[in-house]
PDB file of C-alpha atoms in Angstrom:
ATOM      1  CA  MET Z   1     -14.353 -46.881-105.564  1.00 59.00           C
ATOM      2  CA  ALA Z   2     -11.939 -46.254-102.730  1.00 64.00           C
ATOM      3  CA  LYS Z   3     -12.091 -49.847-101.761  1.00 66.00           C
ATOM      4  CA  ILE Z   4     -11.330 -50.956-105.343  1.00 68.00           C
ATOM      5  CA  GLN Z   5      -8.326 -48.676-105.405  1.00 69.00           C
ATOM      6  CA  LYS Z   6      -7.066 -50.057-102.140  1.00 69.00           C
ATOM      7  CA  ILE Z   7      -7.321 -53.666-103.497  1.00 66.00           C
ATOM      8  CA  GLU Z   8      -5.548 -52.662-106.646  1.00 68.00           C
ATOM      9  CA  LEU Z   9      -2.729 -51.208-104.558  1.00 64.00           C
ATOM     10  CA  ASN Z  10      -2.355 -54.322-102.560  1.00 66.00           C
ATOM     11  CA  LEU Z  11      -2.457 -56.424-105.617  1.00 63.00           C
ATOM     12  CA  ALA Z  12       0.208 -54.383-107.197  1.00 65.00           C
ATOM     13  CA  GLN Z  13       2.361 -54.738-104.112  1.00 63.00           C
ATOM     14  CA  LYS Z  14       1.893 -58.475-104.109  1.00 61.00           C
ATOM     15  CA  ILE Z  15       2.748 -58.820-107.742  1.00 62.00           C
ATOM     16  CA  ALA Z  16       5.886 -56.714-107.189  1.00 60.00           C
ATOM     17  CA  ASN Z  17       7.020 -58.765-104.184  1.00 62.00           C
ATOM     18  CA  PRO Z  18       4.993 -61.952-103.823  1.00 59.00           C
ATOM     19  CA  PHE Z  19       6.885 -63.092-100.516  1.00 60.00           C
ATOM     20  CA  LYS Z  20       6.476 -59.824 -98.722  1.00 57.00           C
ATOM     21  CA  THR Z  21       3.924 -60.003 -95.824  1.00 57.00           C
ATOM     22  CA  THR Z  22       2.241 -57.299 -94.023  1.00 55.00           C
ATOM     23  CA  ARG Z  23       2.926 -58.748 -90.641  1.00 54.00           C
ATOM     24  CA  LYS Z  24       5.413 -57.082 -88.481  1.00 53.00           C
ATOM     25  CA  SER Z  25       8.255 -59.122 -86.925  1.00 53.00           C
ATOM     26  CA  SER Z  26       7.415 -59.929 -83.201  1.00 53.00           C
ATOM     27  CA  THR Z  27       8.572 -62.155 -80.353  1.00 60.00           C
ATOM     28  CA  ASN Z  28       5.131 -63.247 -79.709  1.00 59.00           C
ATOM     29  CA  PRO Z  29       3.961 -65.900 -82.285  1.00 58.00           C
ATOM     30  CA  PHE Z  30       0.423 -65.845 -80.977  1.00 55.00           C
ATOM     31  CA  LYS Z  31       0.035 -62.180 -81.172  1.00 55.00           C
ATOM     32  CA  TYR Z  32      -2.131 -62.284 -84.341  1.00 54.00           C
ATOM     33  CA  ASN Z  33      -4.033 -65.332 -83.605  1.00 53.00           C
ATOM     34  CA  ASP Z  34      -7.655 -64.914 -82.701  1.00 51.00           C
ATOM     35  CA  PHE Z  35      -7.649 -65.193 -78.858  1.00 50.00           C
ATOM     36  CA  GLU Z  36     -10.056 -62.314 -78.586  1.00 51.00           C
ATOM     37  CA  GLY Z  37      -7.595 -60.359 -76.333  1.00 50.00           C
ATOM     38  CA  ASN Z  38      -7.269 -63.273 -73.811  1.00 51.00           C
ATOM     39  CA  THR Z  39      -3.636 -63.918 -74.419  1.00 49.00           C
ATOM     40  CA  LEU Z  40      -1.489 -65.457 -71.652  1.00 50.00           C
ATOM     41  CA  ASP Z  41       1.181 -63.392 -69.957  1.00 52.00           C
ATOM     42  CA  LEU Z  42       4.388 -64.779 -71.332  1.00 51.00           C
ATOM     43  CA  SER Z  43       6.418 -63.845 -68.312  1.00 52.00           C
ATOM     44  CA  ALA Z  44       5.545 -67.325 -66.827  1.00 50.00           C
ATOM     45  CA  PHE Z  45       7.403 -68.897 -69.756  1.00 53.00           C
ATOM     46  CA  ALA Z  46      10.235 -66.447 -69.628  1.00 53.00           C
ATOM     47  CA  ASP Z  47      12.785 -69.296 -68.890  1.00 55.00           C
ATOM     48  CA  VAL Z  48      11.874 -70.964 -72.131  1.00 53.00           C
ATOM     49  CA  PHE Z  49      13.225 -68.090 -74.154  1.00 52.00           C
ATOM     50  CA  GLU Z  50      16.188 -67.467 -71.882  1.00 52.00           C
ATOM     51  CA  GLY Z  51      19.626 -68.940 -72.389  1.00 52.00           C
ATOM     52  CA  SER Z  52      20.971 -71.857 -70.422  1.00 50.00           C
ATOM     53  CA  SER Z  53      23.665 -69.662 -68.939  1.00 55.00           C
ATOM     54  CA  LYS Z  54      21.306 -68.363 -66.301  1.00 59.00           C
ATOM     55  CA  PRO Z  55      21.402 -70.537 -63.083  1.00 62.00           C
ATOM     56  CA  VAL Z  56      18.409 -72.891 -62.710  1.00 62.00           C
ATOM     57  CA  SER Z  57      16.258 -72.225 -59.728  1.00 71.00           C
ATOM     58  CA  LYS Z  58      16.418 -75.161 -57.268  1.00 69.00           C
ATOM     59  CA  LEU Z  59      12.983 -74.421 -55.959  1.00 73.00           C
ATOM     60  CA  LYS Z  60      11.523 -74.823 -59.377  1.00 75.00           C
ATOM     61  CA  MET Z  61      13.293 -78.033 -59.912  1.00 74.00           C
ATOM     62  CA  ILE Z  62      11.976 -79.568 -56.582  1.00 72.00           C
ATOM     63  CA  THR Z  63       8.493 -78.408 -57.415  1.00 74.00           C
ATOM     64  CA  ALA Z  64       8.638 -79.964 -60.729  1.00 75.00           C
ATOM     65  CA  SER Z  65       9.920 -83.227 -59.276  1.00 71.00           C
ATOM     66  CA  VAL Z  66       7.141 -83.341 -56.628  1.00 68.00           C
ATOM     67  CA  VAL Z  67       4.474 -82.648 -59.218  1.00 68.00           C
ATOM     68  CA  GLY Z  68       5.832 -85.412 -61.417  1.00 69.00           C
ATOM     69  CA  THR Z  69       6.005 -87.840 -58.542  1.00 65.00           C
ATOM     70  CA  MET Z  70       2.440 -87.215 -57.525  1.00 64.00           C
ATOM     71  CA  THR Z  71       1.264 -87.689 -60.999  1.00 65.00           C
ATOM     72  CA  LYS Z  72       3.138 -90.959 -61.139  1.00 62.00           C
ATOM     73  CA  ILE Z  73       1.578 -92.128 -57.773  1.00 60.00           C
ATOM     74  CA  ARG Z  74      -1.862 -91.288 -58.894  1.00 58.00           C
ATOM     75  CA  SER Z  75      -1.468 -93.206 -62.085  1.00 57.00           C
ATOM     76  CA  ASN Z  76      -0.325 -96.299 -60.078  1.00 57.00           C
ATOM     77  CA  ILE Z  77      -3.368 -96.390 -57.725  1.00 56.00           C
ATOM     78  CA  THR Z  78      -5.423 -99.165 -59.060  1.00 58.00           C
ATOM     79  CA  GLU Z  79      -8.151 -98.992 -56.356  1.00 59.00           C
ATOM     80  CA  PRO Z  80     -10.403 -95.954 -56.494  1.00 63.00           C
ATOM     81  CA  ILE Z  81     -10.275 -93.778 -53.280  1.00 62.00           C
ATOM     82  CA  VAL Z  82     -13.998 -94.165 -52.734  1.00 64.00           C
ATOM     83  CA  ASN Z  83     -13.757 -97.969 -52.698  1.00 72.00           C
ATOM     84  CA  PHE Z  84     -10.861 -97.774 -50.208  1.00 66.00           C
ATOM     85  CA  VAL Z  85     -12.784 -95.531 -47.788  1.00 68.00           C
ATOM     86  CA  ASN Z  86     -15.793 -97.688 -48.119  1.00 73.00           C
ATOM     87  CA  ARG Z  87     -13.749-100.806 -47.138  1.00 71.00           C
ATOM     88  CA  VAL Z  88     -12.340 -99.073 -43.990  1.00 70.00           C
ATOM     89  CA  ARG Z  89     -15.783 -97.964 -42.985  1.00 69.00           C
ATOM     90  CA  THR Z  90     -17.113-101.474 -43.361  1.00 73.00           C
ATOM     91  CA  GLY Z  91     -14.450-102.811 -41.172  1.00 72.00           C
ATOM     92  CA  ILE Z  92     -15.152-100.377 -38.344  1.00 68.00           C
ATOM     93  CA  THR Z  93     -18.918-100.988 -38.667  1.00 70.00           C
ATOM     94  CA  SER Z  94     -18.365-104.732 -38.410  1.00 74.00           C
ATOM     95  CA  ALA Z  95     -16.307-104.341 -35.224  1.00 70.00           C
ATOM     96  CA  TRP Z  96     -18.984-102.246 -33.713  1.00 71.00           C
ATOM     97  CA  ASP Z  97     -21.621-104.828 -34.677  1.00 73.00           C
ATOM     98  CA  TYR Z  98     -19.468-107.588 -33.099  1.00 70.00           C
ATOM     99  CA  ALA Z  99     -19.274-105.658 -29.788  1.00 66.00           C
ATOM    100  CA  ASN Z 100     -22.991-104.896 -29.840  1.00 69.00           C
ATOM    101  CA  ASN Z 101     -24.123-108.447 -30.657  1.00 71.00           C
ATOM    102  CA  THR Z 102     -21.720-110.525 -28.619  1.00 66.00           C
ATOM    103  CA  SER Z 103     -22.512-111.322 -25.006  1.00 65.00           C
ATOM    104  CA  VAL Z 104     -19.990-110.633 -22.262  1.00 61.00           C
ATOM    105  CA  SER Z 105     -19.502-114.336 -21.563  1.00 62.00           C
ATOM    106  CA  GLU Z 106     -18.251-114.905 -25.083  1.00 63.00           C
ATOM    107  CA  PHE Z 107     -15.291-112.557 -24.677  1.00 60.00           C
ATOM    108  CA  LEU Z 108     -11.962-114.202 -24.431  1.00 60.00           C
ATOM    109  CA  GLY Z 109     -10.705-114.894 -20.859  1.00 64.00           C
ATOM    110  CA  ILE Z 110     -14.005-114.058 -19.201  1.00 63.00           C
ATOM    111  CA  ASP Z 111     -14.719-117.726 -18.491  1.00 66.00           C
ATOM    112  CA  LYS Z 112     -11.334-118.048 -16.547  1.00 68.00           C
ATOM    113  CA  LEU Z 113     -12.062-114.960 -14.625  1.00 66.00           C
ATOM    114  CA  SER Z 114     -15.520-116.246 -13.568  1.00 65.00           C
ATOM    115  CA  GLU Z 115     -13.922-119.507 -12.512  1.00 70.00           C
ATOM    116  CA  LYS Z 116     -11.522-117.570 -10.274  1.00 68.00           C
ATOM    117  CA  ILE Z 117     -14.328-115.693  -8.687  1.00 66.00           C
ATOM    118  CA  LYS Z 118     -16.276-118.908  -8.060  1.00 68.00           C
ATOM    119  CA  ASN Z 119     -13.235-120.536  -6.361  1.00 69.00           C
ATOM    120  CA  ILE Z 120     -12.780-117.755  -3.827  1.00 65.00           C
ATOM    121  CA  ASN Z 121     -13.792-119.043  -0.380  1.00 67.00           C
ATOM    122  CA  ILE Z 122     -15.459-116.101   1.271  1.00 64.00           C
ATOM    123  CA  GLY Z 123     -15.703-117.800   4.691  1.00 66.00           C
ATOM    124  CA  LYS Z 124     -12.012-118.400   4.751  1.00 67.00           C
ATOM    125  CA  GLU Z 125     -11.252-114.962   3.643  1.00 65.00           C
ATOM    126  CA  ILE Z 126     -13.385-113.575   6.552  1.00 63.00           C
ATOM    127  CA  THR Z 127     -11.604-115.927   8.951  1.00 63.00           C
ATOM    128  CA  ASP Z 128      -8.232-114.824   7.895  1.00 65.00           C
ATOM    129  CA  ARG Z 129      -9.206-111.217   8.181  1.00 61.00           C
ATOM    130  CA  LEU Z 130     -10.386-111.865  11.792  1.00 60.00           C
ATOM    131  CA  ALA Z 131      -7.264-113.796  12.707  1.00 60.00           C
ATOM    132  CA  LEU Z 132      -5.018-110.926  11.643  1.00 56.00           C
ATOM    133  CA  PRO Z 133      -6.064-108.562  14.435  1.00 55.00           C
ATOM    134  CA  HIS Z 134      -5.571-111.365  16.983  1.00 56.00           C
ATOM    135  CA  ILE Z 135      -1.918-111.778  15.769  1.00 59.00           C
ATOM    136  CA  ASN Z 136      -1.384-108.038  15.908  1.00 65.00           C
ATOM    137  CA  LEU Z 137      -2.791-107.747  19.429  1.00 67.00           C
ATOM    138  CA  THR Z 138      -0.360-110.507  20.625  1.00 71.00           C
ATOM    139  CA  GLU Z 139       2.479-108.706  19.020  1.00 73.00           C
ATOM    140  CA  ILE Z 140       1.442-105.392  20.586  1.00 73.00           C
ATOM    141  CA  ASN Z 141       1.225-107.225  23.959  1.00 74.00           C
ATOM    142  CA  GLN Z 142       4.678-108.482  23.534  1.00 76.00           C
ATOM    143  CA  THR Z 143       5.937-105.134  22.502  1.00 78.00           C
ATOM    144  CA  ILE Z 144       4.327-103.421  25.517  1.00 80.00           C
ATOM    145  CA  SER Z 145       5.711-106.037  27.886  1.00 78.00           C
ATOM    146  CA  GLY Z 146       9.103-105.598  26.366  1.00 79.00           C
ATOM    147  CA  LYS Z 147       8.926-101.897  26.743  1.00 77.00           C
ATOM    148  CA  TRP Z 148       7.821-102.286  30.338  1.00 77.00           C
ATOM    149  CA  ALA Z 149      10.705-104.651  31.120  1.00 76.00           C
ATOM    150  CA  GLY Z 150      13.107-102.213  29.536  1.00 74.00           C
ATOM    151  CA  LEU Z 151      11.644 -99.381  31.747  1.00 71.00           C
ATOM    152  CA  ILE Z 152      12.115-101.560  34.790  1.00 68.00           C
ATOM    153  CA  GLU Z 153      15.711-102.321  33.740  1.00 66.00           C
ATOM    154  CA  LYS Z 154      16.356 -98.660  33.417  1.00 63.00           C
ATOM    155  CA  ILE Z 155      15.056 -98.094  36.969  1.00 59.00           C
ATOM    156  CA  ASN Z 156      17.273-100.924  38.166  1.00 54.00           C
ATOM    157  CA  HIS Z 157      20.131 -99.601  36.248  1.00 56.00           C
ATOM    158  CA  LYS Z 158      20.021 -96.362  38.253  1.00 58.00           C
ATOM    159  CA  ARG Z 159      20.131 -98.394  41.414  1.00 74.00           C
ATOM    160  CA  ILE Z 160      23.293-100.416  40.462  1.00 81.00           C
ATOM    161  CA  SER Z 161      26.366 -98.626  41.878  1.00 83.00           C
ATOM    162  CA  SER Z 162      29.016 -99.064  44.501  1.00 83.00           C
ATOM    163  CA  GLU Z 163      26.786 -97.036  46.808  1.00 85.00           C
ATOM    164  CA  THR Z 164      24.069 -99.683  46.615  1.00 86.00           C
ATOM    165  CA  PRO Z 165      24.053-102.021  49.602  1.00 89.00           C
ATOM    166  CA  VAL Z 166      25.734-105.366  48.973  1.00 89.00           C
ATOM    167  CA  ALA Z 167      22.663-107.285  50.137  1.00 91.00           C
ATOM    168  CA  GLU Z 168      20.599-105.427  47.495  1.00 90.00           C
ATOM    169  CA  LEU Z 169      23.143-106.092  44.867  1.00 90.00           C
ATOM    170  CA  ARG Z 170      23.143-109.725  45.790  1.00 92.00           C
ATOM    171  CA  THR Z 171      19.287-109.894  45.508  1.00 91.00           C
ATOM    172  CA  MET Z 172      19.468-108.191  42.119  1.00 90.00           C
ATOM    173  CA  TRP Z 173      22.053-110.632  40.915  1.00 90.00           C
ATOM    174  CA  LEU Z 174      19.953-113.552  41.999  1.00 91.00           C
ATOM    175  CA  ASP Z 175      16.932-111.959  40.226  1.00 90.00           C
ATOM    176  CA  GLU Z 176      19.030-111.769  37.049  1.00 89.00           C
ATOM    177  CA  ILE Z 177      20.027-115.406  37.414  1.00 89.00           C
ATOM    178  CA  GLU Z 178      16.433-116.400  37.889  1.00 89.00           C
ATOM    179  CA  LEU Z 179      15.266-114.341  34.902  1.00 88.00           C
ATOM    180  CA  ALA Z 180      17.963-115.909  32.765  1.00 85.00           C
ATOM    181  CA  SER Z 181      16.938-119.438  33.826  1.00 85.00           C
ATOM    182  CA  LYS Z 182      13.223-118.680  33.010  1.00 86.00           C
ATOM    183  CA  LYS Z 183      14.275-117.386  29.633  1.00 84.00           C
ATOM    184  CA  GLU Z 184      16.244-120.603  28.994  1.00 80.00           C
ATOM    185  CA  VAL Z 185      13.237-122.706  30.010  1.00 81.00           C
ATOM    186  CA  ALA Z 186      10.901-120.713  27.797  1.00 75.00           C
TER     187      ALA Z 186
ATOM    188  CA  MET L   1      27.070-111.795  29.439  1.00 80.00           C
ATOM    189  CA  ASN L   2      24.116-110.064  30.986  1.00 84.00           C
ATOM    190  CA  LYS L   3      24.723-106.311  31.145  1.00 87.00           C
ATOM    191  CA  ASN L   4      23.032-106.004  34.483  1.00 88.00           C
ATOM    192  CA  ILE L   5      25.200-108.780  35.937  1.00 91.00           C
ATOM    193  CA  ALA L   6      28.300-107.052  34.629  1.00 92.00           C
ATOM    194  CA  GLU L   7      27.177-103.820  36.317  1.00 91.00           C
ATOM    195  CA  ILE L   8      26.457-105.595  39.584  1.00 92.00           C
ATOM    196  CA  ILE L   9      29.920-107.200  39.531  1.00 93.00           C
ATOM    197  CA  ASP L  10      31.542-103.751  38.869  1.00 92.00           C
ATOM    198  CA  ALA L  11      29.529-102.323  41.702  1.00 92.00           C
ATOM    199  CA  LEU L  12      30.592-105.101  44.092  1.00 92.00           C
ATOM    200  CA  ALA L  13      34.273-104.782  42.922  1.00 92.00           C
ATOM    201  CA  ALA L  14      34.251-101.051  43.735  1.00 92.00           C
ATOM    202  CA  HIS L  15      32.348-101.575  46.957  1.00 91.00           C
ATOM    203  CA  GLN L  16      34.072-100.717  50.256  1.00 90.00           C
ATOM    204  CA  ASP L  17      32.043-103.397  52.128  1.00 90.00           C
ATOM    205  CA  THR L  18      34.117-106.598  52.488  1.00 90.00           C
ATOM    206  CA  SER L  19      30.990-108.597  52.338  1.00 92.00           C
ATOM    207  CA  SER L  20      31.029-107.830  48.557  1.00 92.00           C
ATOM    208  CA  ILE L  21      33.832-110.376  48.238  1.00 92.00           C
ATOM    209  CA  GLY L  22      31.656-113.027  49.603  1.00 93.00           C
ATOM    210  CA  VAL L  23      28.878-112.293  47.205  1.00 92.00           C
ATOM    211  CA  LEU L  24      31.355-112.253  44.199  1.00 93.00           C
ATOM    212  CA  GLU L  25      32.717-115.654  45.352  1.00 92.00           C
ATOM    213  CA  GLU L  26      29.296-117.096  46.005  1.00 92.00           C
ATOM    214  CA  LEU L  27      27.469-115.968  42.869  1.00 92.00           C
ATOM    215  CA  GLY L  28      30.362-115.050  40.439  1.00 91.00           C
ATOM    216  CA  THR L  29      33.103-117.651  40.785  1.00 92.00           C
ATOM    217  CA  ASN L  30      30.543-120.432  41.145  1.00 91.00           C
ATOM    218  CA  SER L  31      28.609-119.409  38.070  1.00 90.00           C
ATOM    219  CA  SER L  32      28.154-121.903  35.249  1.00 89.00           C
ATOM    220  CA  ASP L  33      28.787-119.114  32.763  1.00 91.00           C
ATOM    221  CA  ASN L  34      32.485-118.810  31.835  1.00 91.00           C
ATOM    222  CA  ASP L  35      32.114-115.118  31.045  1.00 93.00           C
ATOM    223  CA  VAL L  36      30.670-114.473  34.518  1.00 93.00           C
ATOM    224  CA  ARG L  37      33.402-116.443  36.160  1.00 94.00           C
ATOM    225  CA  GLU L  38      36.076-114.617  34.169  1.00 94.00           C
ATOM    226  CA  TYR L  39      34.696-111.238  34.890  1.00 94.00           C
ATOM    227  CA  THR L  40      34.244-111.931  38.558  1.00 94.00           C
ATOM    228  CA  SER L  41      37.784-113.251  38.939  1.00 94.00           C
ATOM    229  CA  ARG L  42      39.223-110.130  37.281  1.00 94.00           C
ATOM    230  CA  ALA L  43      37.030-107.966  39.553  1.00 93.00           C
ATOM    231  CA  LEU L  44      38.367-109.797  42.653  1.00 93.00           C
ATOM    232  CA  VAL L  45      41.947-109.272  41.476  1.00 93.00           C
ATOM    233  CA  ARG L  46      41.289-105.576  40.901  1.00 93.00           C
ATOM    234  CA  LYS L  47      40.160-105.248  44.491  1.00 92.00           C
ATOM    235  CA  ASN L  48      43.684-106.254  45.423  1.00 92.00           C
ATOM    236  CA  VAL L  49      42.972-107.162  48.979  1.00 93.00           C
ATOM    237  CA  HIS L  50      43.998-110.271  50.856  1.00 93.00           C
ATOM    238  CA  ASP L  51      40.482-111.848  50.932  1.00 93.00           C
ATOM    239  CA  SER L  52      39.728-111.260  47.305  1.00 93.00           C
ATOM    240  CA  LEU L  53      43.077-112.374  46.024  1.00 93.00           C
ATOM    241  CA  LYS L  54      42.926-115.560  48.181  1.00 93.00           C
ATOM    242  CA  VAL L  55      39.659-116.474  46.386  1.00 92.00           C
ATOM    243  CA  VAL L  56      41.296-116.579  42.985  1.00 92.00           C
ATOM    244  CA  ILE L  57      44.618-118.105  44.059  1.00 93.00           C
ATOM    245  CA  ILE L  58      44.078-120.830  46.599  1.00 93.00           C
ATOM    246  CA  ASN L  59      40.746-122.258  45.636  1.00 91.00           C
ATOM    247  CA  GLN L  60      40.555-125.232  43.336  1.00 90.00           C
ATOM    248  CA  GLY L  61      38.423-124.540  40.248  1.00 90.00           C
ATOM    249  CA  LYS L  62      38.461-120.761  40.760  1.00 90.00           C
ATOM    250  CA  GLY L  63      40.586-117.908  39.418  1.00 89.00           C
ATOM    251  CA  ILE L  64      43.998-119.187  38.195  1.00 91.00           C
ATOM    252  CA  ASN L  65      42.851-122.726  38.979  1.00 91.00           C
ATOM    253  CA  ASP L  66      39.677-122.560  36.883  1.00 91.00           C
ATOM    254  CA  LEU L  67      39.068-125.410  34.567  1.00 91.00           C
ATOM    255  CA  SER L  68      38.496-122.991  31.736  1.00 91.00           C
ATOM    256  CA  PRO L  69      41.911-121.870  30.330  1.00 91.00           C
ATOM    257  CA  ALA L  70      40.289-118.623  29.158  1.00 92.00           C
ATOM    258  CA  VAL L  71      39.209-117.812  32.734  1.00 92.00           C
ATOM    259  CA  ALA L  72      42.602-118.864  34.265  1.00 92.00           C
ATOM    260  CA  MET L  73      44.709-116.952  31.730  1.00 92.00           C
ATOM    261  CA  SER L  74      42.442-113.809  32.046  1.00 92.00           C
ATOM    262  CA  THR L  75      42.891-113.926  35.845  1.00 92.00           C
ATOM    263  CA  ILE L  76      46.703-114.305  35.533  1.00 92.00           C
ATOM    264  CA  ASN L  77      46.787-111.336  33.074  1.00 92.00           C
ATOM    265  CA  GLU L  78      44.889-109.241  35.617  1.00 92.00           C
ATOM    266  CA  ILE L  79      47.341-110.243  38.309  1.00 92.00           C
ATOM    267  CA  LEU L  80      50.268-109.295  36.096  1.00 92.00           C
ATOM    268  CA  SER L  81      48.789-105.949  35.371  1.00 91.00           C
ATOM    269  CA  LEU L  82      48.479-105.002  39.051  1.00 90.00           C
ATOM    270  CA  LYS L  83      50.524-101.988  40.111  1.00 91.00           C
ATOM    271  CA  ASP L  84      50.941-103.104  43.667  1.00 91.00           C
ATOM    272  CA  LYS L  85      51.877-106.785  43.655  1.00 90.00           C
ATOM    273  CA  THR L  86      53.023-107.077  47.240  1.00 92.00           C
ATOM    274  CA  GLU L  87      49.787-108.684  48.520  1.00 92.00           C
ATOM    275  CA  VAL L  88      49.548-111.078  45.614  1.00 92.00           C
ATOM    276  CA  ILE L  89      53.169-112.198  45.965  1.00 93.00           C
ATOM    277  CA  LYS L  90      52.634-112.899  49.611  1.00 93.00           C
ATOM    278  CA  ILE L  91      49.564-115.055  48.988  1.00 93.00           C
ATOM    279  CA  LEU L  92      51.424-116.885  46.129  1.00 92.00           C
ATOM    280  CA  ASP L  93      54.256-117.664  48.498  1.00 93.00           C
ATOM    281  CA  ASP L  94      51.991-118.968  51.247  1.00 92.00           C
ATOM    282  CA  THR L  95      50.101-121.109  48.689  1.00 92.00           C
ATOM    283  CA  ILE L  96      53.288-122.512  47.322  1.00 92.00           C
ATOM    284  CA  ASN L  97      54.538-123.295  50.835  1.00 92.00           C
ATOM    285  CA  LEU L  98      51.400-124.277  52.672  1.00 89.00           C
ATOM    286  CA  HIS L  99      48.739-125.524  50.329  1.00 89.00           C
ATOM    287  CA  SER L 100      47.756-129.135  50.410  1.00 88.00           C
ATOM    288  CA  ASP L 101      46.734-129.479  46.657  1.00 89.00           C
ATOM    289  CA  GLU L 102      49.754-130.021  44.443  1.00 90.00           C
ATOM    290  CA  SER L 103      48.011-128.622  41.261  1.00 90.00           C
ATOM    291  CA  VAL L 104      47.189-125.446  43.156  1.00 91.00           C
ATOM    292  CA  LYS L 105      50.814-125.152  44.272  1.00 91.00           C
ATOM    293  CA  GLU L 106      52.023-125.685  40.709  1.00 91.00           C
ATOM    294  CA  ASN L 107      49.714-122.980  39.393  1.00 91.00           C
ATOM    295  CA  ALA L 108      50.912-120.535  42.090  1.00 91.00           C
ATOM    296  CA  ARG L 109      54.492-121.331  41.275  1.00 92.00           C
ATOM    297  CA  SER L 110      53.896-120.554  37.572  1.00 92.00           C
ATOM    298  CA  VAL L 111      52.098-117.269  38.249  1.00 91.00           C
ATOM    299  CA  LYS L 112      55.024-116.275  40.586  1.00 91.00           C
ATOM    300  CA  SER L 113      57.514-117.105  37.832  1.00 91.00           C
ATOM    301  CA  LEU L 114      55.570-114.929  35.366  1.00 90.00           C
ATOM    302  CA  LEU L 115      55.536-112.127  37.918  1.00 88.00           C
ATOM    303  CA  ALA L 116      59.269-112.411  38.323  1.00 88.00           C
ATOM    304  CA  LEU L 117      59.746-112.159  34.530  1.00 85.00           C
ATOM    305  CA  SER L 118      57.311-109.271  33.977  1.00 77.00           C
TER     306      SER L 118
END
């Protein structure tokens, strides 16, 4: 009976004002939809309902731009990523197979290198190596003799003075002349 | 020129023994090396004694009479730079008056003229 009375009241109200609704005015248009309480927090869309007078956040603009660009790039990729990765992997595998299955002699430049090795005359190399110490010894000999001559000259140098007897000076002079003539002949 | 020879010449030039002049004349002024001849001639002039000056003034082909102009001029320069010129003037006069070789006389006359001008 109570239910019937309630319906009658409602009908009466509708007849009196057919455009009047029972909904309360609200800023949330989804409030009365059936989301079973899982409504979104509208603070995320606060900008939508705000006036344009508020300055636009640059960070948000950049983020939006990046997201848009990424979407565009993804749509432009014609080859699936999986195919691309497979292709690279195949390339690496083929190089590895080439290295494993190719003999050393087939590598580029190896033949020229082997020719070089063949052309090396080991006997000559050894002779050259043996000849080197001989030359060095001769040079050392010359150096020693030069040093010795220098030492002798120094000893003679001490003897040359006005105190030295004239006969001795004469002999020394003659020796020098003889030495110079020997050098000229050599 | 050999450094040792130069030192021997210096030693002989400074030597008190008159026999040093003979060695300088024998080995120095007769040398085939122009430098040795020049150095010896100057050493003999520096000794500034009668026997040494006589070697470079009166001998043909030695001292002021050397065939090498460099040796001759160097000897003349050394004579001109002597402090005591009495002995050299005496020898030059004797050479001009008594020497038999005309070219030696002529050279002695030229050096005496230079000494008069200096």
